PDB file of C-alpha atoms in Angstrom:
ATOM      1  CA  MET L   1      -2.610  12.900 -11.339  1.00  0.00           C
ATOM      2  CA  ALA L   2       0.181  14.924  -9.441  1.00  0.00           C
ATOM      3  CA  GLN L   3       3.867  15.584 -11.983  1.00  0.00           C
ATOM      4  CA  HIS L   4       6.697  14.942 -11.085  1.00  0.00           C
ATOM      5  CA  PRO L   5       9.925  13.420 -12.668  1.00  0.00           C
ATOM      6  CA  HIS L   6      10.779  10.216 -11.583  1.00  0.00           C
ATOM      7  CA  ALA L   7       8.766   6.826 -12.075  1.00  0.00           C
ATOM      8  CA  ILE L   8       6.837   5.645  -9.122  1.00  0.00           C
ATOM      9  CA  ALA L   9       4.546   2.868  -8.933  1.00  0.00           C
ATOM     10  CA  GLY L  10       2.049   1.682  -6.734  1.00  0.00           C
ATOM     11  CA  VAL L  11       0.776  -1.473  -4.977  1.00  0.00           C
ATOM     12  CA  VAL L  12      -3.250  -2.079  -2.590  1.00  0.00           C
ATOM     13  CA  LEU L  13      -2.024  -4.668  -0.498  1.00  0.00           C
ATOM     14  CA  ALA L  14      -5.494  -7.098  -0.882  1.00  0.00           C
ATOM     15  CA  ALA L  15      -4.793 -10.957  -1.094  1.00  0.00           C
ATOM     16  CA  GLY L  16      -4.842 -11.438   3.099  1.00  0.00           C
ATOM     17  CA  ALA L  17      -8.394 -13.389   4.185  1.00  0.00           C
ATOM     18  CA  GLY L  18      -9.603 -10.559   6.626  1.00  0.00           C
ATOM     19  CA  SER L  19     -10.984 -12.959   9.200  1.00  0.00           C
ATOM     20  CA  ARG L  20     -10.971 -10.521  11.780  1.00  0.00           C
ATOM     21  CA  PHE L  21     -13.192  -8.737   9.612  1.00  0.00           C
ATOM     22  CA  GLY L  22     -15.218 -11.613   8.837  1.00  0.00           C
ATOM     23  CA  GLY L  23     -14.054 -12.819   4.851  1.00  0.00           C
ATOM     24  CA  PRO L  24     -11.130 -10.671   2.391  1.00  0.00           C
ATOM     25  CA  LYS L  25     -11.304  -6.839   3.013  1.00  0.00           C
ATOM     26  CA  ALA L  26     -10.680  -7.327  -0.789  1.00  0.00           C
ATOM     27  CA  LEU L  27     -14.151  -7.579  -1.117  1.00  0.00           C
ATOM     28  CA  ALA L  28     -15.668  -5.283   0.942  1.00  0.00           C
ATOM     29  CA  ARG L  29     -17.385  -2.390  -0.154  1.00  0.00           C
ATOM     30  CA  ASP L  30     -17.885   1.892   1.449  1.00  0.00           C
ATOM     31  CA  ALA L  31     -21.655   2.798   2.500  1.00  0.00           C
ATOM     32  CA  GLY L  32     -22.002   4.230  -1.114  1.00  0.00           C
ATOM     33  CA  GLY L  33     -20.858   1.002  -2.613  1.00  0.00           C
ATOM     34  CA  GLU L  34     -18.204   1.627  -3.984  1.00  0.00           C
ATOM     35  CA  ALA L  35     -15.062  -1.102  -3.974  1.00  0.00           C
ATOM     36  CA  TRP L  36     -12.024  -0.571  -1.176  1.00  0.00           C
ATOM     37  CA  ILE L  37      -9.967  -1.567  -3.833  1.00  0.00           C
ATOM     38  CA  ALA L  38     -11.432   0.877  -6.874  1.00  0.00           C
ATOM     39  CA  LEU L  39     -10.587   3.760  -3.561  1.00  0.00           C
ATOM     40  CA  ALA L  40      -7.430   2.260  -2.990  1.00  0.00           C
ATOM     41  CA  VAL L  41      -6.403   2.653  -6.410  1.00  0.00           C
ATOM     42  CA  GLU L  42      -8.081   6.260  -6.824  1.00  0.00           C
ATOM     43  CA  VAL L  43      -5.173   7.297  -4.182  1.00  0.00           C
ATOM     44  CA  LEU L  44      -2.335   5.931  -5.340  1.00  0.00           C
ATOM     45  CA  ARG L  45      -2.918   6.975  -9.064  1.00  0.00           C
ATOM     46  CA  ASP L  46      -4.014  10.345  -7.345  1.00  0.00           C
ATOM     47  CA  GLY L  47      -1.615  10.474  -5.891  1.00  0.00           C
ATOM     48  CA  GLY L  48       1.053  10.810  -8.371  1.00  0.00           C
ATOM     49  CA  CYS L  49       1.819   7.010  -8.958  1.00  0.00           C
ATOM     50  CA  ALA L  50       1.691   4.930 -12.205  1.00  0.00           C
ATOM     51  CA  PRO L  51       1.454   1.456 -12.779  1.00  0.00           C
ATOM     52  CA  VAL L  52      -0.933   0.365  -9.876  1.00  0.00           C
ATOM     53  CA  VAL L  53      -0.996  -3.233  -8.776  1.00  0.00           C
ATOM     54  CA  VAL L  54      -3.127  -4.952  -6.418  1.00  0.00           C
ATOM     55  CA  THR L  55      -2.232  -8.422  -5.005  1.00  0.00           C
ATOM     56  CA  LEU L  56      -4.632 -10.674  -4.355  1.00  0.00           C
ATOM     57  CA  GLY L  57      -4.747 -13.699  -2.573  1.00  0.00           C
ATOM     58  CA  ALA L  58      -8.377 -14.994  -0.670  1.00  0.00           C
ATOM     59  CA  SER L  59     -10.841 -15.140  -2.742  1.00  0.00           C
ATOM     60  CA  ALA L  60      -8.680 -13.546  -5.862  1.00  0.00           C
ATOM     61  CA  ASP L  61     -11.490 -14.745  -8.485  1.00  0.00           C
ATOM     62  CA  HIS L  62     -14.284 -12.635  -7.531  1.00  0.00           C
ATOM     63  CA  ALA L  63     -12.005 -10.476  -6.106  1.00  0.00           C
ATOM     64  CA  GLN L  64      -9.866  -9.493  -9.751  1.00  0.00           C
ATOM     65  CA  ALA L  65     -13.209  -8.248 -10.604  1.00  0.00           C
ATOM     66  CA  LEU L  66     -13.247  -5.093  -8.661  1.00  0.00           C
ATOM     67  CA  VAL L  67     -10.211  -4.644  -9.548  1.00  0.00           C
ATOM     68  CA  PRO L  68     -10.818  -1.084 -12.486  1.00  0.00           C
ATOM     69  CA  ALA L  69      -9.047  -1.233 -15.790  1.00  0.00           C
ATOM     70  CA  ASN L  70      -6.530   1.228 -14.619  1.00  0.00           C
ATOM     71  CA  ALA L  71      -4.825  -1.489 -12.324  1.00  0.00           C
ATOM     72  CA  GLU L  72      -2.972  -4.197 -12.692  1.00  0.00           C
ATOM     73  CA  PRO L  73      -3.949  -7.308 -10.403  1.00  0.00           C
ATOM     74  CA  VAL L  74      -1.785  -9.756  -9.102  1.00  0.00           C
ATOM     75  CA  ARG L  75      -1.886 -13.028  -7.629  1.00  0.00           C
ATOM     76  CA  VAL L  76       0.005 -14.287  -4.696  1.00  0.00           C
ATOM     77  CA  GLU L  77       0.195 -17.599  -4.418  1.00  0.00           C
ATOM     78  CA  ALA L  78       1.351 -18.470  -1.169  1.00  0.00           C
ATOM     79  CA  TRP L  79      -1.129 -16.036   0.440  1.00  0.00           C
ATOM     80  CA  THR L  80      -1.571 -18.454   3.278  1.00  0.00           C
ATOM     81  CA  ARG L  81       2.200 -18.000   4.114  1.00  0.00           C
ATOM     82  CA  GLY L  82       0.911 -13.782   5.854  1.00  0.00           C
ATOM     83  CA  LEU L  83       1.853 -10.207   5.081  1.00  0.00           C
ATOM     84  CA  SER L  84       4.777 -10.687   3.598  1.00  0.00           C
ATOM     85  CA  ALA L  85       3.912 -13.281   0.836  1.00  0.00           C
ATOM     86  CA  SER L  86       1.682 -10.233  -0.545  1.00  0.00           C
ATOM     87  CA  VAL L  87       4.506  -7.505   0.105  1.00  0.00           C
ATOM     88  CA  ALA L  88       6.642  -9.330  -1.719  1.00  0.00           C
ATOM     89  CA  ALA L  89       4.580  -9.965  -4.578  1.00  0.00           C
ATOM     90  CA  GLY L  90       3.820  -6.549  -5.316  1.00  0.00           C
ATOM     91  CA  LEU L  91       6.869  -4.692  -5.012  1.00  0.00           C
ATOM     92  CA  ASP L  92       8.372  -7.605  -7.170  1.00  0.00           C
ATOM     93  CA  ALA L  93       5.724  -6.666  -9.408  1.00  0.00           C
ATOM     94  CA  ALA L  94       5.795  -2.671  -9.349  1.00  0.00           C
ATOM     95  CA  ALA L  95       9.532  -3.016  -9.518  1.00  0.00           C
ATOM     96  CA  ALA L  96       9.351  -5.311 -13.117  1.00  0.00           C
ATOM     97  CA  HIS L  97       7.894  -1.601 -14.394  1.00  0.00           C
ATOM     98  CA  GLY L  98      11.200   0.249 -14.318  1.00  0.00           C
ATOM     99  CA  VAL L  99      10.361   2.416 -11.658  1.00  0.00           C
ATOM    100  CA  ASP L 100      12.592   4.820  -9.181  1.00  0.00           C
ATOM    101  CA  ALA L 101      10.493   4.323  -6.285  1.00  0.00           C
ATOM    102  CA  VAL L 102       7.181   1.820  -4.901  1.00  0.00           C
ATOM    103  CA  VAL L 103       4.409   3.402  -2.610  1.00  0.00           C
ATOM    104  CA  VAL L 104       2.217   1.147  -0.711  1.00  0.00           C
ATOM    105  CA  MET L 105      -1.326   1.033   0.218  1.00  0.00           C
ATOM    106  CA  PRO L 106      -3.735  -1.844   2.150  1.00  0.00           C
ATOM    107  CA  VAL L 107      -6.719  -2.210   1.113  1.00  0.00           C
ATOM    108  CA  ASP L 108      -8.484  -1.435   4.794  1.00  0.00           C
ATOM    109  CA  THR L 109      -7.660   2.482   4.221  1.00  0.00           C
ATOM    110  CA  PRO L 110     -10.969   3.303   2.254  1.00  0.00           C
ATOM    111  CA  ASP L 111     -10.785   7.394   3.976  1.00  0.00           C
ATOM    112  CA  ALA L 112      -6.830   7.460   2.854  1.00  0.00           C
ATOM    113  CA  ALA L 113      -6.634  10.451   1.122  1.00  0.00           C
ATOM    114  CA  ALA L 114      -4.521  11.333  -2.732  1.00  0.00           C
ATOM    115  CA  SER L 115      -3.008  14.408  -0.407  1.00  0.00           C
ATOM    116  CA  ALA L 116      -0.222  11.353   1.412  1.00  0.00           C
ATOM    117  CA  VAL L 117       0.927  10.091  -1.038  1.00  0.00           C
ATOM    118  CA  ARG L 118       1.656  13.044  -2.915  1.00  0.00           C
ATOM    119  CA  ARG L 119       3.921  14.190   0.324  1.00  0.00           C
ATOM    120  CA  VAL L 120       5.696  10.887   1.097  1.00  0.00           C
ATOM    121  CA  ILE L 121       6.466  11.222  -3.220  1.00  0.00           C
ATOM    122  CA  ALA L 122       8.022  14.703  -2.349  1.00  0.00           C
ATOM    123  CA  ALA L 123       9.768  13.641   0.668  1.00  0.00           C
ATOM    124  CA  ALA L 124      11.644  10.897  -1.003  1.00  0.00           C
ATOM    125  CA  GLY L 125      13.696  13.844  -2.863  1.00  0.00           C
ATOM    126  CA  PRO L 126      15.603  13.954  -6.412  1.00  0.00           C
ATOM    127  CA  ARG L 127      17.170  10.392  -5.336  1.00  0.00           C
ATOM    128  CA  PRO L 128      13.547   8.261  -4.962  1.00  0.00           C
ATOM    129  CA  ARG L 129      15.770   4.901  -5.958  1.00  0.00           C
ATOM    130  CA  ARG L 130      17.319   5.149  -2.446  1.00  0.00           C
ATOM    131  CA  ALA L 131      14.386   6.490  -0.624  1.00  0.00           C
ATOM    132  CA  LEU L 132      12.032   4.911   2.736  1.00  0.00           C
ATOM    133  CA  VAL L 133       9.228   7.467   3.419  1.00  0.00           C
ATOM    134  CA  GLN L 134       7.173   6.315   5.988  1.00  0.00           C
ATOM    135  CA  ALA L 135       3.534   8.396   7.040  1.00  0.00           C
ATOM    136  CA  THR L 136       3.047   8.730  10.714  1.00  0.00           C
ATOM    137  CA  TYR L 137      -0.369   9.533  12.164  1.00  0.00           C
ATOM    138  CA  ALA L 138      -0.158  10.944  15.774  1.00  0.00           C
ATOM    139  CA  ARG L 139       3.990   9.557  15.095  1.00  0.00           C
ATOM    140  CA  ARG L 140       2.601   6.267  14.523  1.00  0.00           C
ATOM    141  CA  PRO L 141       3.847   4.722  11.820  1.00  0.00           C
ATOM    142  CA  GLY L 142       1.724   3.845   8.702  1.00  0.00           C
ATOM    143  CA  HIS L 143       0.342   4.443   5.135  1.00  0.00           C
ATOM    144  CA  PRO L 144       1.117   5.085   2.847  1.00  0.00           C
ATOM    145  CA  VAL L 145       4.791   3.701   2.758  1.00  0.00           C
ATOM    146  CA  LEU L 146       7.562   4.584  -0.037  1.00  0.00           C
ATOM    147  CA  ILE L 147       9.651   2.002  -1.078  1.00  0.00           C
ATOM    148  CA  GLY L 148      12.990   2.772  -3.261  1.00  0.00           C
ATOM    149  CA  VAL L 149      14.154   0.373  -5.545  1.00  0.00           C
ATOM    150  CA  ASP L 150      16.693  -0.383  -4.907  1.00  0.00           C
ATOM    151  CA  HIS L 151      15.834  -1.114  -0.985  1.00  0.00           C
ATOM    152  CA  VAL L 152      13.506  -4.336  -2.336  1.00  0.00           C
ATOM    153  CA  ARG L 153      15.565  -7.101  -3.198  1.00  0.00           C
ATOM    154  CA  PRO L 154      17.572  -6.797   0.327  1.00  0.00           C
ATOM    155  CA  LEU L 155      13.378  -6.365   1.764  1.00  0.00           C
ATOM    156  CA  ILE L 156      11.571  -8.891   0.091  1.00  0.00           C
ATOM    157  CA  ALA L 157      14.414 -10.692   1.423  1.00  0.00           C
ATOM    158  CA  ALA L 158      14.042  -9.466   5.345  1.00  0.00           C
ATOM    159  CA  LEU L 159       9.751 -10.415   4.932  1.00  0.00           C
ATOM    160  CA  GLU L 160       8.980 -13.352   6.303  1.00  0.00           C
ATOM    161  CA  GLY L 161       5.514 -14.419   8.152  1.00  0.00           C
ATOM    162  CA  ASP L 162       2.722 -12.119   8.342  1.00  0.00           C
ATOM    163  CA  ARG L 163       5.117  -9.645   9.065  1.00  0.00           C
ATOM    164  CA  GLY L 164       5.403  -6.089   6.714  1.00  0.00           C
ATOM    165  CA  ALA L 165       8.665  -3.706   5.693  1.00  0.00           C
ATOM    166  CA  ARG L 166       7.914  -1.897   9.621  1.00  0.00           C
ATOM    167  CA  ASP L 167      11.385  -4.100  11.258  1.00  0.00           C
ATOM    168  CA  TYR L 168      12.969  -3.149   7.650  1.00  0.00           C
ATOM    169  CA  LEU L 169      11.865   0.508   7.798  1.00  0.00           C
ATOM    170  CA  ARG L 170      12.891   0.425  11.438  1.00  0.00           C
ATOM    171  CA  ALA L 171      16.252  -0.597  10.626  1.00  0.00           C
ATOM    172  CA  ASN L 172      16.669   1.235   7.548  1.00  0.00           C
ATOM    173  CA  GLY L 173      15.969   4.817   8.833  1.00  0.00           C
ATOM    174  CA  ALA L 174      13.489   5.428   7.090  1.00  0.00           C
ATOM    175  CA  VAL L 175      12.152   8.517   7.475  1.00  0.00           C
ATOM    176  CA  ALA L 176       8.535   9.686   9.838  1.00  0.00           C
ATOM    177  CA  LEU L 177       6.531  11.753   7.545  1.00  0.00           C
ATOM    178  CA  GLU L 178       3.511  13.284   8.898  1.00  0.00           C
ATOM    179  CA  CYS L 179       0.472  13.287   8.114  1.00  0.00           C
ATOM    180  CA  GLU L 180      -2.299  13.168  10.466  1.00  0.00           C
ATOM    181  CA  ASP L 181      -3.430  16.728   9.355  1.00  0.00           C
ATOM    182  CA  LEU L 182      -4.145  14.844   5.486  1.00  0.00           C
ATOM    183  CA  TRP L 183      -5.927  12.314   7.248  1.00  0.00           C
ATOM    184  CA  SER L 184      -6.702   9.918  10.010  1.00  0.00           C
ATOM    185  CA  GLY L 185      -4.319   7.028   9.078  1.00  0.00           C
ATOM    186  CA  ALA L 186      -6.732   4.902   9.975  1.00  0.00           C
ATOM    187  CA  ASP L 187      -7.244   1.015   8.800  1.00  0.00           C
ATOM    188  CA  ILE L 188     -10.187  -1.081   9.170  1.00  0.00           C
ATOM    189  CA  ASP L 189      -9.917  -4.644  11.263  1.00  0.00           C
ATOM    190  CA  THR L 190     -13.316  -5.437  12.329  1.00  0.00           C
ATOM    191  CA  ARG L 191     -16.634  -4.390  10.910  1.00  0.00           C
ATOM    192  CA  SER L 192     -17.315  -3.059  13.993  1.00  0.00           C
ATOM    193  CA  GLU L 193     -15.560  -0.133  12.669  1.00  0.00           C
ATOM    194  CA  LEU L 194     -16.963   0.931   9.469  1.00  0.00           C
ATOM    195  CA  GLY L 195     -18.933   3.400  11.827  1.00  0.00           C
ATOM    196  CA  SER L 196     -16.939   5.950  12.243  1.00  0.00           C
ATOM    197  CA  GLY L 197     -16.518   6.330   8.757  1.00  0.00           C
ATOM    198  CA  GLY L 198     -15.349   3.551   6.593  1.00  0.00           C
TER     199      GLY L 198
END
């Protein structure tokens, strides 16, 4: 795990129904049989995040069995309301650990690189509690995203429906950090995209 002077938590967003994917992505596995949830937790921990929480909603009972022992499952009771409920629950659970910032990753990025997590943490600088950093790929916003704990409450208050943090990040001047040299930045929305390396 990367060493740094601040406490940084990780959040894996895995509560959705995965309607375009054909089922909850929290249950997905890569070609080698590794659960996407486990891969996401590993990326965050290897990147320097502890603790790591995993939001669960659709098929939560089955998905919880895939959460590694070194991560904390968080049930999102209102997961049917959309992405906002998952983001809010994850941020709330992570911030409760008294950390300085939270790094957020969706579960549908099985090819994500821990080096991208380390890069966004480094970009937060000496005051991560106030920082907002979003990885970009060919200048398109993606993940991971670092949210300083000072932003957690106002961000949760701004969330609604099936929208995540993007509007808040834009409105509050998040640092755009190019990470295309580290990995593709691609999330997997449909099973047909698995052939490209998911």
